[in-house]
Short mmCIF file of C-alpha atoms and ligand atoms in Angstrom, two decimals:
data_model
loop_
_atom_site.label_atom_id
_atom_site.label_comp_id
_atom_site.label_asym_id
_atom_site.label_seq_id
_atom_site.Cartn_x
_atom_site.Cartn_y
_atom_site.Cartn_z
CA MET T 1 20.40 -25.21 0.75
CA GLY T 2 20.99 -27.58 3.05
CA HIS T 3 17.77 -28.88 2.66
CA LYS T 4 17.13 -32.33 1.77
CA HIS T 5 13.42 -31.92 1.20
CA GLY T 6 12.65 -28.71 -0.56
CA GLU T 7 9.53 -27.41 -2.00
CA SER T 8 8.24 -27.37 -5.51
CA HIS T 9 4.93 -25.26 -5.25
CA LYS T 10 4.87 -21.78 -4.11
CA GLY T 11 1.48 -22.65 -2.62
CA GLN T 12 -2.22 -21.33 -3.53
CA PHE T 13 -4.86 -19.40 -1.62
CA GLY T 14 -7.39 -21.72 -0.04
CA SER T 15 -10.27 -19.92 -0.43
CA ASN T 16 -12.13 -16.88 -2.36
CA PHE T 17 -12.30 -15.04 1.12
CA GLY T 18 -8.84 -15.59 2.01
CA PHE T 19 -7.85 -14.48 -1.17
CA LEU T 20 -9.91 -11.15 -1.09
CA MET T 21 -8.71 -10.73 2.45
CA ALA T 22 -4.99 -10.90 1.32
CA ALA T 23 -5.64 -8.84 -1.45
CA ILE T 24 -7.52 -6.14 0.29
CA GLY T 25 -4.91 -6.39 3.37
CA SER T 26 -2.20 -5.32 0.41
CA ALA T 27 -4.12 -2.54 -0.44
CA VAL T 28 -5.43 -1.34 2.76
CA GLY T 29 -2.23 0.44 4.05
CA LEU T 30 -0.70 3.42 5.69
CA GLY T 31 -1.51 4.67 2.13
CA ASN T 32 -5.14 4.68 2.91
CA LEU T 33 -5.02 5.61 6.76
CA TRP T 34 -2.36 8.02 6.51
CA GLY T 35 -1.84 8.91 2.96
CA PHE T 36 -5.44 9.50 1.53
CA PRO T 37 -6.85 11.73 4.20
CA TYR T 38 -3.92 14.13 4.22
CA LYS T 39 -3.18 14.09 0.59
CA MET T 40 -7.09 14.80 0.16
CA GLY T 41 -6.86 18.12 2.47
CA ALA T 42 -3.63 19.45 0.62
CA ASN T 43 -5.47 19.17 -2.46
CA GLY T 44 -9.18 20.31 -2.76
CA GLY T 45 -10.82 18.06 -0.23
CA PHE T 46 -14.15 16.83 -2.50
CA ALA T 47 -12.53 17.60 -5.75
CA PHE T 48 -9.95 15.49 -4.94
CA LEU T 49 -12.46 12.90 -3.87
CA LEU T 50 -13.94 12.86 -6.96
CA LEU T 51 -11.41 12.73 -9.34
CA TYR T 52 -9.88 9.94 -7.28
CA LEU T 53 -12.93 7.70 -7.77
CA VAL T 54 -12.87 8.35 -11.51
CA LEU T 55 -9.21 7.25 -11.44
CA VAL T 56 -10.01 3.98 -9.66
CA VAL T 57 -12.98 3.08 -11.86
CA PHE T 58 -11.31 3.88 -15.42
CA VAL T 59 -7.73 3.33 -14.46
CA GLY T 60 -7.18 1.36 -11.34
CA TYR T 61 -9.67 -1.57 -11.70
CA VAL T 62 -8.63 -2.20 -15.51
CA ILE T 63 -5.24 -2.36 -14.25
CA LEU T 64 -6.07 -4.51 -11.43
CA VAL T 65 -7.89 -6.98 -13.59
CA SER T 66 -5.01 -7.11 -15.90
CA GLU T 67 -2.37 -7.76 -13.30
CA LEU T 68 -4.52 -10.81 -11.64
CA ALA T 69 -5.29 -12.09 -14.92
CA LEU T 70 -1.48 -11.98 -16.08
CA GLY T 71 -0.75 -13.59 -12.68
CA ARG T 72 -3.26 -16.32 -12.78
CA SER T 73 -2.81 -17.36 -16.57
CA THR T 74 1.18 -17.81 -16.00
CA GLY T 75 1.55 -18.82 -12.61
CA LYS T 76 4.48 -16.74 -12.27
CA GLY T 77 5.71 -13.79 -9.91
CA VAL T 78 6.11 -10.78 -12.17
CA ILE T 79 9.35 -11.17 -13.67
CA GLY T 80 8.09 -14.56 -15.10
CA ALA T 81 5.01 -13.46 -15.86
CA TYR T 82 6.05 -10.53 -17.86
CA ARG T 83 8.90 -12.71 -19.53
CA ALA T 84 5.76 -15.26 -20.34
CA LEU T 85 4.68 -12.36 -22.41
CA SER T 86 7.51 -11.57 -24.03
CA GLU T 87 11.27 -12.16 -23.61
CA LYS T 88 11.41 -8.17 -24.21
CA TYR T 89 9.09 -7.52 -21.21
CA THR T 90 11.31 -8.99 -18.61
CA PHE T 91 12.30 -5.73 -17.73
CA ILE T 92 9.11 -4.47 -16.84
CA GLY T 93 9.23 -7.23 -14.41
CA TRP T 94 12.31 -6.09 -12.84
CA MET T 95 10.85 -2.73 -12.43
CA GLU T 96 7.90 -4.07 -10.91
CA VAL T 97 10.09 -6.16 -8.17
CA ILE T 98 12.58 -3.48 -7.43
CA ALA T 99 10.09 -1.17 -6.35
CA PRO T 100 8.28 -3.23 -3.41
CA TRP T 101 11.88 -4.40 -2.21
CA LEU T 102 12.79 -0.26 -2.09
CA ILE T 103 9.20 0.44 -0.60
CA LEU T 104 9.68 -2.11 2.04
CA SER T 105 12.86 0.04 3.22
CA PHE T 106 10.40 2.92 4.57
CA TYR T 107 6.95 1.13 5.22
CA SER T 108 9.10 -1.18 7.91
CA MET T 109 10.27 1.87 9.54
CA LEU T 110 6.49 3.55 9.54
CA GLY T 111 5.41 0.09 10.57
CA GLY T 112 8.07 0.07 13.54
CA TYR T 113 6.50 3.79 14.62
CA CYS T 114 3.26 2.01 15.00
CA ILE T 115 4.56 -0.37 17.01
CA LYS T 116 6.33 2.18 19.19
CA TYR T 117 2.88 4.43 19.09
CA ALA T 118 0.68 1.52 20.34
CA ILE T 119 3.02 0.42 23.05
CA ALA T 120 3.31 3.76 24.18
CA ASN T 121 -0.44 4.57 24.48
CA LEU T 122 -0.75 1.24 26.02
CA GLY T 123 1.84 2.26 28.78
CA ASP T 124 -0.34 5.73 29.32
CA LEU T 125 -3.66 3.59 29.74
CA PHE T 126 -1.70 1.69 32.56
CA GLY T 127 0.06 5.35 33.80
CA ALA T 128 3.49 3.55 32.93
CA SER T 129 7.10 5.16 32.62
CA TRP T 130 6.89 4.21 28.78
CA GLY T 131 4.05 5.89 27.91
CA VAL T 132 3.63 9.43 26.29
CA GLY T 133 3.44 10.73 29.66
CA GLY T 134 1.79 13.72 28.63
CA MET T 135 4.91 15.27 26.96
CA ASP T 136 4.24 17.33 23.56
CA SER T 137 3.55 15.08 20.90
CA GLY T 138 5.82 17.10 18.49
CA GLU T 139 8.90 16.87 21.04
CA PHE T 140 8.00 13.20 22.02
CA PHE T 141 7.93 12.26 17.74
CA GLY T 142 11.12 14.44 17.78
CA ALA T 143 13.01 12.63 20.51
CA PHE T 144 11.80 9.40 19.27
CA THR T 145 12.55 9.64 15.66
CA SER T 146 16.20 11.05 16.23
CA ASP T 147 16.56 7.65 18.60
CA MET T 148 18.54 5.83 16.37
CA LEU T 149 19.10 2.86 18.34
CA GLN T 150 15.46 2.87 19.25
CA THR T 151 13.72 3.43 15.73
CA VAL T 152 16.11 0.71 14.14
CA ILE T 153 14.93 -1.72 16.78
CA PHE T 154 11.21 -0.89 16.09
CA SER T 155 11.75 -1.64 12.20
CA LEU T 156 13.73 -4.62 13.00
CA ILE T 157 10.90 -5.88 15.07
CA PHE T 158 8.12 -4.93 12.03
CA VAL T 159 10.39 -6.92 9.50
CA LEU T 160 11.08 -9.66 11.41
CA LEU T 161 7.19 -10.33 11.90
CA THR T 162 6.94 -9.78 8.20
CA VAL T 163 9.27 -12.46 7.72
CA ILE T 164 7.54 -15.18 10.40
CA ILE T 165 4.72 -14.37 8.54
CA VAL T 166 5.72 -15.11 4.86
CA VAL T 167 7.90 -17.82 6.16
CA ARG T 168 4.55 -19.88 6.56
CA GLY T 169 3.31 -19.54 3.18
CA VAL T 170 0.62 -18.77 1.24
CA SER T 171 -2.22 -20.21 2.71
CA GLY T 172 -0.49 -20.86 6.40
CA GLY T 173 0.86 -17.80 6.63
CA ILE T 174 -0.41 -14.80 4.62
CA GLU T 175 -3.87 -16.16 4.34
CA LYS T 176 -4.29 -17.44 7.88
CA PHE T 177 -3.18 -13.86 9.25
CA THR T 178 -5.27 -11.72 6.96
CA THR T 179 -8.63 -13.11 7.36
CA ILE T 180 -8.39 -12.76 11.10
CA ALA T 181 -6.61 -9.53 10.83
CA MET T 182 -8.61 -7.29 8.13
CA PRO T 183 -12.01 -8.48 9.90
CA ALA T 184 -10.43 -6.97 13.12
CA LEU T 185 -8.96 -3.79 11.40
CA PHE T 186 -12.34 -3.20 10.30
CA VAL T 187 -14.36 -3.26 13.55
CA MET T 188 -11.92 -1.15 15.24
CA LEU T 189 -12.17 1.26 12.39
CA VAL T 190 -15.63 2.04 12.81
CA ILE T 191 -15.41 2.25 16.71
CA ILE T 192 -12.68 5.05 15.97
CA ILE T 193 -15.25 6.82 13.60
CA ILE T 194 -17.97 6.69 16.17
CA ARG T 195 -15.63 8.56 18.67
CA SER T 196 -14.34 10.88 15.95
CA VAL T 197 -17.68 11.77 14.57
CA THR T 198 -19.42 12.07 17.99
CA LEU T 199 -16.86 14.78 18.93
CA PRO T 200 -18.24 18.45 19.67
CA GLY T 201 -17.17 20.17 16.43
CA ALA T 202 -16.70 17.28 14.55
CA SER T 203 -18.81 18.66 11.56
CA GLU T 204 -16.08 21.01 10.45
CA GLY T 205 -14.28 17.97 9.18
CA LEU T 206 -16.86 16.83 7.55
CA ALA T 207 -17.55 19.71 5.91
CA PHE T 208 -13.77 20.01 4.89
CA MET T 209 -14.14 16.04 3.37
CA PHE T 210 -17.25 16.36 1.64
CA LYS T 211 -18.18 19.89 0.57
CA PRO T 212 -18.16 20.74 -2.99
CA ASN T 213 -15.51 23.15 -3.49
CA TRP T 214 -13.32 23.53 -6.87
CA GLU T 215 -10.76 25.97 -6.08
CA ALA T 216 -8.06 23.08 -6.49
CA PHE T 217 -9.03 22.55 -10.24
CA GLU T 218 -8.16 26.04 -11.60
CA GLY T 219 -6.16 26.71 -13.98
CA ALA T 220 -3.50 23.61 -14.85
CA GLY T 221 -4.41 22.92 -11.02
CA TRP T 222 -6.47 19.81 -11.67
CA ILE T 223 -3.28 18.17 -13.43
CA ARG T 224 -1.44 18.48 -10.19
CA VAL T 225 -4.61 17.14 -8.16
CA LEU T 226 -4.74 14.52 -10.87
CA ALA T 227 -1.21 13.34 -10.40
CA VAL T 228 -1.53 13.28 -6.71
CA ALA T 229 -4.99 11.15 -6.73
CA GLY T 230 -3.39 9.18 -9.86
CA GLY T 231 -0.15 8.13 -7.68
CA GLN T 232 -1.99 7.74 -4.41
CA MET T 233 -4.32 5.53 -6.34
CA PHE T 234 -1.68 2.95 -7.99
CA PHE T 235 -0.09 3.03 -4.37
CA SER T 236 -3.38 2.42 -2.72
CA LEU T 237 -4.43 -0.36 -4.90
CA SER T 238 -0.89 -1.62 -4.74
CA LEU T 239 -0.65 -1.71 -8.61
CA GLY T 240 2.35 -1.85 -10.68
CA MET T 241 4.31 -3.72 -7.77
CA SER T 242 3.86 -7.07 -8.77
CA ILE T 243 1.80 -7.66 -5.88
CA MET T 244 -1.45 -8.35 -7.52
CA VAL T 245 0.39 -10.59 -10.29
CA THR T 246 1.58 -12.58 -7.42
CA TYR T 247 -1.27 -12.94 -5.88
CA GLY T 248 -3.37 -13.53 -8.79
CA SER T 249 -0.85 -16.59 -9.58
CA TYR T 250 -2.12 -18.14 -6.45
CA LEU T 251 -5.71 -17.66 -7.11
CA PRO T 252 -7.19 -21.14 -8.11
CA LYS T 253 -8.91 -21.26 -11.40
CA GLU T 254 -12.11 -22.27 -10.35
CA GLN T 255 -12.34 -18.47 -9.07
CA ASN T 256 -14.27 -15.74 -10.39
CA LEU T 257 -11.50 -13.22 -11.61
CA GLU T 258 -13.97 -10.38 -12.16
CA ARG T 259 -15.94 -10.16 -9.08
CA SER T 260 -12.50 -10.33 -7.26
CA ALA T 261 -11.41 -7.56 -9.08
CA LEU T 262 -14.22 -5.63 -8.50
CA VAL T 263 -14.40 -6.31 -4.48
CA ILE T 264 -11.02 -4.88 -4.05
CA PRO T 265 -10.83 -1.71 -5.52
CA PHE T 266 -14.55 -0.92 -3.56
CA ALA T 267 -13.23 -2.09 -0.61
CA ASP T 268 -9.71 -0.53 -0.78
CA THR T 269 -11.62 3.03 -1.28
CA LEU T 270 -14.27 2.40 1.56
CA VAL T 271 -11.48 2.28 4.04
CA ALA T 272 -9.80 5.57 2.48
CA ILE T 273 -12.77 7.11 3.14
CA MET T 274 -13.60 5.76 6.52
CA ALA T 275 -10.06 6.64 7.58
CA GLY T 276 -10.59 10.15 6.34
CA LEU T 277 -13.92 9.75 8.78
CA ALA T 278 -11.79 8.36 11.71
CA THR T 279 -9.35 11.28 11.37
CA MET T 280 -10.50 14.59 10.36
CA PRO T 281 -13.49 15.68 12.23
CA ALA T 282 -11.42 14.63 15.18
CA VAL T 283 -8.40 16.72 14.03
CA PHE T 284 -10.77 19.40 13.51
CA ALA T 285 -13.07 19.23 16.57
CA MET T 286 -9.75 19.44 18.71
CA GLY T 287 -8.78 22.79 16.75
CA LEU T 288 -5.74 21.49 14.50
CA LYS T 289 -5.31 21.26 10.96
CA PRO T 290 -5.25 18.54 9.01
CA GLY T 291 -1.18 18.97 8.22
CA ALA T 292 0.75 16.89 6.10
CA GLY T 293 3.44 13.99 6.17
CA PRO T 294 4.05 11.79 8.83
CA GLY T 295 2.98 14.79 11.26
CA LEU T 296 -0.53 14.27 10.81
CA LEU T 297 -0.22 10.44 11.87
CA PHE T 298 2.06 10.50 14.53
CA VAL T 299 1.83 14.29 16.00
CA THR T 300 -1.59 15.25 15.11
CA LEU T 301 -3.46 12.39 16.09
CA GLN T 302 -1.20 11.81 18.97
CA THR T 303 -2.22 15.78 20.27
CA VAL T 304 -6.01 14.27 19.39
CA PHE T 305 -5.62 11.40 21.84
CA ASP T 306 -3.92 13.26 24.26
CA SER T 307 -6.49 15.77 24.23
CA MET T 308 -9.39 13.30 24.70
CA GLY T 309 -8.91 12.56 28.55
CA ALA T 310 -9.07 9.32 29.90
CA VAL T 311 -10.34 7.31 27.11
CA GLY T 312 -7.56 8.90 24.98
CA PRO T 313 -5.16 6.12 25.50
CA PHE T 314 -7.48 3.94 24.58
CA PHE T 315 -8.53 5.27 21.80
CA GLY T 316 -4.82 5.89 20.72
CA PHE T 317 -3.85 2.09 21.33
CA LEU T 318 -6.94 1.08 19.07
CA MET T 319 -5.59 3.54 16.05
CA TYR T 320 -2.07 3.05 16.30
CA ALA T 321 -2.76 -1.19 16.54
CA LEU T 322 -5.30 -0.58 13.48
CA VAL T 323 -2.60 1.24 11.60
CA PHE T 324 -0.02 -1.43 12.40
CA ILE T 325 -1.94 -4.02 11.23
CA ALA T 326 -2.85 -2.10 7.84
CA ALA T 327 0.94 -1.86 7.61
CA ILE T 328 2.12 -5.60 8.38
CA THR T 329 -0.71 -7.11 5.85
CA SER T 330 0.43 -4.58 3.26
CA SER T 331 4.48 -5.36 3.80
CA ILE T 332 3.56 -9.50 3.71
CA SER T 333 2.49 -8.80 0.26
CA LEU T 334 5.61 -6.58 -0.72
CA LEU T 335 7.86 -9.15 0.51
CA GLU T 336 5.82 -11.98 -1.12
CA GLY T 337 6.34 -10.39 -4.00
CA THR T 338 9.98 -10.37 -4.24
CA VAL T 339 10.30 -13.84 -2.87
CA ALA T 340 7.89 -15.24 -5.48
CA VAL T 341 10.50 -14.23 -8.21
CA VAL T 342 13.57 -15.91 -6.10
CA MET T 343 11.10 -19.37 -6.12
CA ASP T 344 10.59 -19.10 -9.87
CA ARG T 345 13.90 -19.30 -10.54
CA TYR T 346 14.47 -22.87 -8.84
CA ILE T 347 11.24 -24.04 -10.62
CA GLU T 348 12.41 -23.05 -13.65
CA LYS T 349 15.63 -24.98 -13.16
CA GLY T 350 13.68 -27.93 -12.09
CA LYS T 351 15.07 -27.51 -8.78
CA LYS T 352 13.49 -27.67 -5.38
CA PHE T 353 13.26 -24.94 -3.18
CA ASN T 354 13.10 -23.59 0.65
CA ARG T 355 10.73 -20.74 1.22
CA LYS T 356 12.00 -20.49 4.63
CA THR T 357 15.58 -19.92 3.52
CA ILE T 358 14.43 -17.58 0.64
CA THR T 359 12.19 -15.17 2.80
CA THR T 360 14.74 -15.05 5.71
CA LEU T 361 17.48 -13.56 3.31
CA MET T 362 15.32 -11.30 1.72
CA GLY T 363 14.20 -10.53 5.31
CA LEU T 364 17.98 -9.89 6.10
CA SER T 365 18.48 -7.49 2.81
CA ILE T 366 15.35 -5.36 4.15
CA ALA T 367 16.68 -5.39 7.57
CA VAL T 368 19.35 -3.57 6.28
CA THR T 369 17.74 -1.15 4.31
CA ALA T 370 15.37 -0.56 6.51
CA SER T 371 17.86 0.06 9.33
CA LEU T 372 19.47 2.99 7.10
CA VAL T 373 16.08 4.52 6.27
CA SER T 374 15.58 4.51 10.16
CA LEU T 375 18.85 6.19 10.77
CA ASP T 376 17.88 8.71 8.96
CA GLY T 377 15.48 9.31 11.22
CA LEU T 378 12.99 11.26 8.41
CA GLY T 379 16.03 13.81 7.97
CA ALA T 380 16.47 14.40 11.84
CA ASN T 381 19.82 13.06 11.77
CA GLY T 382 21.78 15.37 9.62
CA PHE T 383 22.71 12.90 6.91
CA PRO T 384 23.17 13.69 3.32
CA GLN T 385 20.24 14.17 1.17
CA PHE T 386 19.18 13.03 -2.38
CA PHE T 387 17.49 14.31 -5.63
CA GLY T 388 16.45 17.58 -3.47
CA GLN T 389 14.35 15.46 -0.99
CA GLY T 390 14.37 16.32 2.88
CA CYS T 391 14.57 12.63 4.17
CA TRP T 392 15.75 9.23 2.64
CA LEU T 393 12.08 8.06 2.91
CA ASP T 394 10.93 10.70 0.35
CA ALA T 395 14.16 9.74 -1.99
CA ILE T 396 13.02 6.40 -2.62
CA ASP T 397 9.45 7.01 -2.29
CA LEU T 398 10.12 9.33 -5.33
CA ILE T 399 11.87 6.10 -7.21
CA ALA T 400 9.50 3.67 -6.12
CA GLU T 401 6.09 5.50 -6.22
CA GLY T 402 7.01 8.30 -8.45
CA ILE T 403 8.70 6.47 -11.35
CA LEU T 404 8.73 2.84 -10.99
CA MET T 405 4.86 2.38 -10.28
CA PRO T 406 3.16 4.52 -13.02
CA LEU T 407 5.67 3.43 -15.37
CA GLY T 408 4.90 -0.26 -14.59
CA ALA T 409 1.52 0.04 -14.66
CA CYS T 410 1.47 2.36 -17.90
CA TYR T 411 3.40 -0.49 -19.59
CA MET T 412 1.10 -3.08 -18.14
CA ALA T 413 -1.69 -1.52 -20.24
CA ILE T 414 0.46 -1.34 -23.53
CA VAL T 415 1.75 -4.82 -23.41
CA ILE T 416 -1.03 -6.70 -21.86
CA PRO T 417 -3.06 -8.58 -24.55
CA THR T 418 -6.99 -8.32 -23.71
CA SER T 419 -7.18 -11.55 -25.30
CA LEU T 420 -5.50 -13.14 -21.96
CA VAL T 421 -7.62 -11.19 -19.95
CA ASP T 422 -10.84 -12.15 -21.52
CA ASN T 423 -9.31 -15.88 -21.43
CA GLU T 424 -8.98 -15.74 -17.81
CA ALA T 425 -12.11 -13.94 -16.91
CA THR T 426 -14.24 -16.29 -18.90
CA LEU T 427 -13.03 -19.57 -17.45
CA ASN T 428 -15.33 -21.86 -16.36
CA GLY T 429 -18.14 -20.57 -18.18
CA ALA T 430 -18.42 -17.43 -16.19
CA GLN T 431 -19.19 -13.90 -18.41
CA PHE T 432 -17.11 -10.89 -18.60
CA LYS T 433 -19.34 -8.39 -17.69
CA THR T 434 -17.00 -5.37 -18.21
CA LYS T 435 -15.01 -6.41 -21.40
CA LYS T 436 -16.17 -3.57 -23.63
CA PHE T 437 -15.44 -1.12 -20.54
CA TYR T 438 -12.38 -3.04 -19.98
CA ASP T 439 -11.07 -3.06 -23.52
CA PHE T 440 -11.74 0.69 -23.90
CA CYS T 441 -10.32 1.85 -20.89
CA ILE T 442 -6.93 -0.11 -21.40
CA LYS T 443 -6.50 0.81 -25.02
CA PHE T 444 -7.29 4.65 -24.46
CA ILE T 445 -8.01 5.84 -21.03
CA ALA T 446 -5.62 4.13 -18.68
CA PRO T 447 -2.26 4.94 -20.74
CA ILE T 448 -3.25 8.84 -21.34
CA MET T 449 -4.48 8.93 -17.76
CA MET T 450 -1.03 7.28 -16.56
CA VAL T 451 1.38 9.78 -18.60
CA LEU T 452 -0.64 12.60 -17.23
CA VAL T 453 0.15 11.18 -13.90
CA LEU T 454 3.60 10.86 -14.67
CA LEU T 455 4.06 14.19 -15.69
CA GLY T 456 2.46 15.75 -12.84
CA GLN T 457 4.46 13.20 -10.09
CA MET T 458 7.63 14.22 -11.94
CA ASP T 459 6.46 18.17 -11.64
CA GLY T 460 5.53 17.98 -8.07
CA PHE T 461 8.85 16.13 -7.08
CA PHE T 462 11.43 18.39 -8.98
CA GLY T 463 9.03 21.58 -8.68
CA LEU T 464 9.57 22.36 -12.07
CA GLY T 465 6.40 24.18 -12.32
CA MET T 466 5.35 22.75 -15.40
CA PHE T 467 1.46 22.97 -14.61
CA GLY T 468 1.23 26.50 -12.82
N1 LIG B 1 -1.12 -0.57 -0.84
C1 LIG B 1 -0.48 -0.18 0.29
C2 LIG B 1 -0.84 0.88 1.20
O1 LIG B 1 -2.01 1.73 0.68
C3 LIG B 1 0.70 0.24 0.25
C4 LIG B 1 1.62 -0.68 -0.84
C5 LIG B 1 1.93 -0.30 -2.14
C6 LIG B 1 1.50 -2.03 -0.37
C7 LIG B 1 2.20 -1.40 -3.27
C8 LIG B 1 2.00 -3.20 -1.77
C9 LIG B 1 2.50 -3.13 -2.72
O2 LIG B 1 -0.36 1.53 1.66
#
């Protein structure tokens, strides 16, 4: 590759805290800050929250332990890891590496949107001409998404930033960045929550989130809610997407696997609920509706900031900068998942590789797909659409989040040898305290739930109406 001295190691996390920040950084993303609040809103509020928590504990946790264990025991990226289980499972690895590659296309676009919005709010703070400037937020959003040149440029900036971090490697890039970024994100989120819940009229938003209401479960409704909550759970915990296998492979053997696996879903769920607290009370306080889709993040919330008076742009900047951080700590994990499998190829052949070159080439391929998705402008620019979806983002999401992710996780539950997980969890004399729970859930609960989730997702995406 033009370099005399390539590398022969993919890298490792330097500390348990660093690993946790990277893994939580991957998990906490647009899914938490934007997906969770609006899906909860559209699917029964409190009922959704409860089902979500059940899914995290009985399915998310066990799949997460399995993925981390598989990664650490094999030391491989996702294709090599599944191949190490059996040659015939290689295809699972392929599914799990195509999914993050696809997701990166629209994730980069949305990350680019966040950069644009952070800058625009900063502009308002200084009364600059590049601010929102009092424009109606729906119009502002429409003008931006249909401005093809601008959206492509912002997506490319996001891809570039992602590449710059991943190029620096596991401890020097990913770990270093996330150890600073994640605590910063947390502090910013707390500041926004304080503002949101102290607005006059905020209580309506709190009631919306926490007041028991079972209407959404009626009839076969619970399957629909289960499907949405399940899809959200996989996406939010970065499961079935090569990430946790890859990050697990960089986790030093001395570190306790089970404890890490418990902290990640806890933190991820906490941030999702906090995101609800940051947004819902403010949305209701301003007399707006929790809407759906990108509208919530880029139109409704911008309207909230516009109506906050002089401090609005400050909170607006803080919010979009926060979402940007959440997005980039996820996109670096997505990129690393794909880069790792290429590095593995070199290692298998006993050759040296160059992380920089591999990452840059992968980044270029994503620059292309991200530009294409950005040109579509959420369907605003009149391009042909696929699979009955309204925009390219949704069509790609259907394949990745709707099919590949739950299918990958389902296969995982079926093929993972529980003895492998037990071995990894009990290294260095550690106790696998949740072993009985794990064994039971991975054999019975997880596969059944996942089939239901998959069916429900298909039903939702294609509007088949199987479940009423
Ligand atoms: N978990 C991230 C989120 O909630 C998205 C993501 C999915 C990242 C899969 C990596 C892998 O936004």
